[in-house]
Amino acid sequence: MDDREMKENPLNEKESLDLIARMIQNTQGRLERGAGAPMLIWGYATLVTTLLVWLTVKQTLNYHYNYLWFLIPVVGCVCMLLRKKQPKGVRTYIDQVVGYIWIVLGGTGFLLSMVSILSIAWSLPILFIIIIIMGMGSTLTGLVTDFKPMVIGGVFGLIISILHYLISGYDIKMLTFAFAFVIMYIIPGHILNYKAKKACLKS
């Protein structure tokens, strides 16, 4: 049914709910066809880079190693470009909503990170801010697509962000930041991969 037909034949409440349910189901199918690759790529890129920055700064006391944070967008973008393309299928409004969520939140997180790394005069609690932004993104994506592990991971990420803000000490803050991405992205990504593998075996 195209937009013109929908305008000429307005949907009743049941038809509208059915249409939304089909769009969500279609988006879930697209997630499963792509499996958890994007979540795992960004999750592991963040985890490994965080541990690398933590270890190098801790061992050398040279804070110039914070420039290693640039590895996250570099590694993430390269891996996303190199990963095998999946069938795209029909792109629904739900897909667009999910895309918009990550364009806004991902872009905001990236810009604030660049300001934090490159600015000397303006100090931001950037790790705390990034956990909140990525936790919101995970939660919203999970709610829109009805993927509960992502909702749970996002909510736990937001809780971890509060603990991260309240605790002190470079070591603990870095490790809680890394742990947040394990909860928000790596675990849900593996669950999604498991669901995709299970669906393939059934088909």
mmCIF file of C-alpha atoms in Angstrom:
data_model
loop_
_atom_site.group_PDB
_atom_site.id
_atom_site.type_symbol
_atom_site.label_atom_id
_atom_site.label_comp_id
_atom_site.label_asym_id
_atom_site.label_seq_id
_atom_site.Cartn_x
_atom_site.Cartn_y
_atom_site.Cartn_z
ATOM 1 C CA MET A 1 0.000 0.000 0.000
ATOM 2 C CA ASP A 2 1.581 3.320 -1.086
ATOM 3 C CA ASP A 3 1.142 6.776 0.482
ATOM 4 C CA ARG A 4 -1.542 7.847 -2.027
ATOM 5 C CA GLU A 5 -3.673 4.791 -1.321
ATOM 6 C CA MET A 6 -3.260 5.268 2.423
ATOM 7 C CA LYS A 7 -4.504 8.850 2.128
ATOM 8 C CA GLU A 8 -7.503 7.750 0.065
ATOM 9 C CA ASN A 9 -8.254 4.816 2.371
ATOM 10 C CA PRO A 10 -7.470 5.849 5.956
ATOM 11 C CA LEU A 11 -6.548 2.909 8.185
ATOM 12 C CA ASN A 12 -8.656 2.062 11.190
ATOM 13 C CA GLU A 13 -7.068 1.484 14.599
ATOM 14 C CA LYS A 14 -6.557 -2.270 14.114
ATOM 15 C CA GLU A 15 -5.055 -1.850 10.651
ATOM 16 C CA SER A 16 -2.724 0.869 11.924
ATOM 17 C CA LEU A 17 -1.492 -1.364 14.751
ATOM 18 C CA ASP A 18 -1.042 -4.261 12.318
ATOM 19 C CA LEU A 19 0.975 -2.036 9.975
ATOM 20 C CA ILE A 20 3.225 -0.852 12.804
ATOM 21 C CA ALA A 21 3.694 -4.461 13.968
ATOM 22 C CA ARG A 22 4.703 -5.505 10.429
ATOM 23 C CA MET A 23 7.205 -2.650 10.192
ATOM 24 C CA ILE A 24 8.743 -3.617 13.542
ATOM 25 C CA GLN A 25 8.886 -7.258 12.431
ATOM 26 C CA ASN A 26 10.535 -6.219 9.165
ATOM 27 C CA THR A 27 13.126 -4.164 11.070
ATOM 28 C CA GLN A 28 13.793 -7.082 13.429
ATOM 29 C CA GLY A 29 14.343 -9.262 10.355
ATOM 30 C CA ARG A 30 16.821 -6.747 8.967
ATOM 31 C CA LEU A 31 18.633 -6.700 12.318
ATOM 32 C CA GLU A 32 18.843 -10.479 12.323
ATOM 33 C CA ARG A 33 19.996 -10.653 8.686
ATOM 34 C CA GLY A 34 22.788 -8.246 9.591
ATOM 35 C CA ALA A 35 23.096 -10.154 12.860
ATOM 36 C CA GLY A 36 24.900 -8.391 15.685
ATOM 37 C CA ALA A 37 27.872 -7.296 13.567
ATOM 38 C CA PRO A 38 27.480 -3.504 13.939
ATOM 39 C CA MET A 39 26.942 -3.790 17.700
ATOM 40 C CA LEU A 40 29.920 -6.114 18.071
ATOM 41 C CA ILE A 41 32.151 -3.988 15.844
ATOM 42 C CA TRP A 42 31.543 -0.786 17.820
ATOM 43 C CA GLY A 43 31.369 -2.587 21.148
ATOM 44 C CA TYR A 44 34.687 -4.395 20.732
ATOM 45 C CA ALA A 45 36.359 -1.360 19.128
ATOM 46 C CA THR A 46 35.418 0.699 22.192
ATOM 47 C CA LEU A 47 36.347 -2.038 24.664
ATOM 48 C CA VAL A 48 39.792 -2.756 23.168
ATOM 49 C CA THR A 49 40.625 0.939 22.665
ATOM 50 C CA THR A 50 39.589 1.797 26.232
ATOM 51 C CA LEU A 51 41.788 -0.951 27.658
ATOM 52 C CA LEU A 52 44.650 0.127 25.389
ATOM 53 C CA VAL A 53 44.401 3.783 26.516
ATOM 54 C CA TRP A 54 44.086 2.711 30.145
ATOM 55 C CA LEU A 55 47.162 0.461 30.016
ATOM 56 C CA THR A 56 49.404 2.861 28.087
ATOM 57 C CA VAL A 57 48.555 5.901 30.219
ATOM 58 C CA LYS A 58 48.838 3.863 33.422
ATOM 59 C CA GLN A 59 52.256 2.455 32.459
ATOM 60 C CA THR A 60 53.799 5.603 30.967
ATOM 61 C CA LEU A 61 51.900 8.418 32.719
ATOM 62 C CA ASN A 62 51.920 10.103 29.309
ATOM 63 C CA TYR A 63 48.459 11.506 28.664
ATOM 64 C CA HIS A 64 49.242 12.027 24.988
ATOM 65 C CA TYR A 65 48.189 8.390 24.608
ATOM 66 C CA ASN A 66 44.613 9.676 24.909
ATOM 67 C CA TYR A 67 44.879 10.337 21.181
ATOM 68 C CA LEU A 68 44.444 6.577 20.821
ATOM 69 C CA TRP A 69 40.717 7.224 21.303
ATOM 70 C CA PHE A 70 40.696 8.136 17.600
ATOM 71 C CA LEU A 71 41.095 4.406 16.942
ATOM 72 C CA ILE A 72 37.412 3.877 17.758
ATOM 73 C CA PRO A 73 35.948 5.769 14.761
ATOM 74 C CA VAL A 74 38.776 4.635 12.476
ATOM 75 C CA VAL A 75 38.536 0.926 13.325
ATOM 76 C CA GLY A 76 34.736 1.034 13.550
ATOM 77 C CA CYS A 77 34.243 2.731 10.180
ATOM 78 C CA VAL A 78 36.789 0.519 8.400
ATOM 79 C CA CYS A 79 35.231 -2.669 9.797
ATOM 80 C CA MET A 80 31.737 -1.498 8.840
ATOM 81 C CA LEU A 81 32.921 -0.857 5.278
ATOM 82 C CA LEU A 82 34.689 -4.205 5.020
ATOM 83 C CA ARG A 83 31.958 -6.366 6.513
ATOM 84 C CA LYS A 84 30.002 -8.487 4.067
ATOM 85 C CA LYS A 85 26.938 -6.721 2.734
ATOM 86 C CA GLN A 86 23.614 -8.215 3.808
ATOM 87 C CA PRO A 87 20.365 -8.222 1.789
ATOM 88 C CA LYS A 88 18.729 -4.878 2.391
ATOM 89 C CA GLY A 89 15.090 -5.817 1.990
ATOM 90 C CA VAL A 90 12.332 -3.223 2.216
ATOM 91 C CA ARG A 91 13.310 -0.172 4.266
ATOM 92 C CA THR A 92 10.447 0.871 6.540
ATOM 93 C CA TYR A 93 9.696 3.971 8.584
ATOM 94 C CA ILE A 94 10.930 2.100 11.681
ATOM 95 C CA ASP A 95 14.296 1.590 9.950
ATOM 96 C CA GLN A 96 14.451 5.319 9.261
ATOM 97 C CA VAL A 97 13.649 6.140 12.894
ATOM 98 C CA VAL A 98 16.463 3.859 14.101
ATOM 99 C CA GLY A 99 18.826 5.470 11.578
ATOM 100 C CA TYR A 100 17.878 8.971 12.733
ATOM 101 C CA ILE A 101 18.429 8.000 16.381
ATOM 102 C CA TRP A 102 22.002 6.933 15.662
ATOM 103 C CA ILE A 103 22.769 9.848 13.340
ATOM 104 C CA VAL A 104 21.799 12.331 16.079
ATOM 105 C CA LEU A 105 23.195 10.517 19.121
ATOM 106 C CA GLY A 106 26.263 9.066 17.388
ATOM 107 C CA GLY A 107 27.087 12.413 15.795
ATOM 108 C CA THR A 108 26.659 14.223 19.118
ATOM 109 C CA GLY A 109 28.896 11.734 20.904
ATOM 110 C CA PHE A 110 31.573 12.004 18.211
ATOM 111 C CA LEU A 111 31.613 15.821 18.220
ATOM 112 C CA LEU A 112 31.763 16.036 22.022
ATOM 113 C CA SER A 113 34.572 13.473 22.055
ATOM 114 C CA MET A 114 36.571 15.509 19.540
ATOM 115 C CA VAL A 115 36.061 18.663 21.590
ATOM 116 C CA SER A 116 37.142 16.857 24.756
ATOM 117 C CA ILE A 117 40.301 15.371 23.189
ATOM 118 C CA LEU A 118 41.399 18.495 21.303
ATOM 119 C CA SER A 119 40.385 21.192 23.790
ATOM 120 C CA ILE A 120 42.648 22.236 26.639
ATOM 121 C CA ALA A 121 40.507 24.979 28.123
ATOM 122 C CA TRP A 122 37.187 23.107 28.213
ATOM 123 C CA SER A 123 37.145 20.061 30.444
ATOM 124 C CA LEU A 124 34.236 17.624 30.017
ATOM 125 C CA PRO A 125 33.380 14.422 31.908
ATOM 126 C CA ILE A 126 33.405 12.873 28.453
ATOM 127 C CA LEU A 127 33.343 9.198 29.433
ATOM 128 C CA PHE A 128 30.259 9.822 31.573
ATOM 129 C CA ILE A 129 28.579 11.735 28.752
ATOM 130 C CA ILE A 130 29.369 9.035 26.160
ATOM 131 C CA ILE A 131 27.937 6.268 28.357
ATOM 132 C CA ILE A 132 24.710 8.266 28.739
ATOM 133 C CA ILE A 133 24.429 9.035 25.012
ATOM 134 C CA MET A 134 25.163 5.456 23.925
ATOM 135 C CA GLY A 135 22.923 4.060 26.671
ATOM 136 C CA MET A 136 20.053 6.233 25.425
ATOM 137 C CA GLY A 137 20.724 5.108 21.860
ATOM 138 C CA SER A 138 20.722 1.444 22.842
ATOM 139 C CA THR A 139 17.546 1.792 24.909
ATOM 140 C CA LEU A 140 15.660 3.742 22.220
ATOM 141 C CA THR A 141 16.716 1.314 19.475
ATOM 142 C CA GLY A 142 15.639 -1.644 21.587
ATOM 143 C CA LEU A 143 12.270 -0.037 22.340
ATOM 144 C CA VAL A 144 11.588 0.912 18.715
ATOM 145 C CA THR A 145 12.554 -2.538 17.396
ATOM 146 C CA ASP A 146 11.134 -4.453 20.379
ATOM 147 C CA PHE A 147 14.529 -6.110 21.039
ATOM 148 C CA LYS A 148 14.531 -6.530 24.813
ATOM 149 C CA PRO A 149 18.237 -7.418 25.339
ATOM 150 C CA MET A 150 19.166 -4.052 23.860
ATOM 151 C CA VAL A 151 16.669 -2.245 26.098
ATOM 152 C CA ILE A 152 18.006 -4.034 29.175
ATOM 153 C CA GLY A 153 21.611 -3.368 28.137
ATOM 154 C CA GLY A 154 20.853 0.311 27.560
ATOM 155 C CA VAL A 155 19.118 0.711 30.924
ATOM 156 C CA PHE A 156 22.003 -0.997 32.733
ATOM 157 C CA GLY A 157 24.379 1.250 30.798
ATOM 158 C CA LEU A 158 22.553 4.314 32.135
ATOM 159 C CA ILE A 159 22.793 2.930 35.674
ATOM 160 C CA ILE A 160 26.520 2.295 35.185
ATOM 161 C CA SER A 161 26.908 5.902 33.995
ATOM 162 C CA ILE A 162 25.658 7.143 37.376
ATOM 163 C CA LEU A 163 28.084 4.878 39.226
ATOM 164 C CA HIS A 164 30.838 5.989 36.863
ATOM 165 C CA TYR A 165 30.144 9.643 37.680
ATOM 166 C CA LEU A 166 30.049 9.098 41.444
ATOM 167 C CA ILE A 167 33.236 7.042 41.766
ATOM 168 C CA SER A 168 36.723 8.510 41.647
ATOM 169 C CA GLY A 169 39.986 7.177 40.331
ATOM 170 C CA TYR A 170 41.282 6.912 36.778
ATOM 171 C CA ASP A 171 41.518 3.114 36.811
ATOM 172 C CA ILE A 172 37.962 2.504 38.019
ATOM 173 C CA LYS A 173 36.461 5.083 35.667
ATOM 174 C CA MET A 174 38.176 3.563 32.637
ATOM 175 C CA LEU A 175 37.155 0.030 33.587
ATOM 176 C CA THR A 176 33.518 0.987 34.263
ATOM 177 C CA PHE A 177 33.439 2.744 30.877
ATOM 178 C CA ALA A 178 34.674 -0.430 29.171
ATOM 179 C CA PHE A 179 32.226 -2.571 31.160
ATOM 180 C CA ALA A 180 29.319 -0.340 30.095
ATOM 181 C CA PHE A 181 29.982 -1.155 26.435
ATOM 182 C CA VAL A 182 30.165 -4.862 27.195
ATOM 183 C CA ILE A 183 26.686 -4.609 28.726
ATOM 184 C CA MET A 184 25.180 -2.236 26.133
ATOM 185 C CA TYR A 185 26.590 -3.638 22.881
ATOM 186 C CA ILE A 186 28.710 -6.769 23.108
ATOM 187 C CA ILE A 187 26.285 -8.965 25.059
ATOM 188 C CA PRO A 188 23.166 -7.887 23.048
ATOM 189 C CA GLY A 189 25.211 -8.281 19.842
ATOM 190 C CA HIS A 190 26.075 -11.891 20.678
ATOM 191 C CA ILE A 191 22.438 -12.575 21.620
ATOM 192 C CA LEU A 192 21.358 -11.201 18.247
ATOM 193 C CA ASN A 193 23.933 -13.389 16.488
ATOM 194 C CA TYR A 194 22.619 -16.409 18.369
ATOM 195 C CA LYS A 195 19.042 -15.597 17.322
ATOM 196 C CA ALA A 196 20.152 -15.163 13.693
ATOM 197 C CA LYS A 197 22.025 -18.478 13.731
ATOM 198 C CA LYS A 198 19.041 -20.230 15.297
ATOM 199 C CA ALA A 199 16.686 -18.744 12.674
ATOM 200 C CA CYS A 200 19.006 -19.938 9.867
ATOM 201 C CA LEU A 201 19.021 -23.489 11.239
ATOM 202 C CA LYS A 202 15.209 -23.539 11.341
ATOM 203 C CA SER A 203 14.849 -22.281 7.760
#
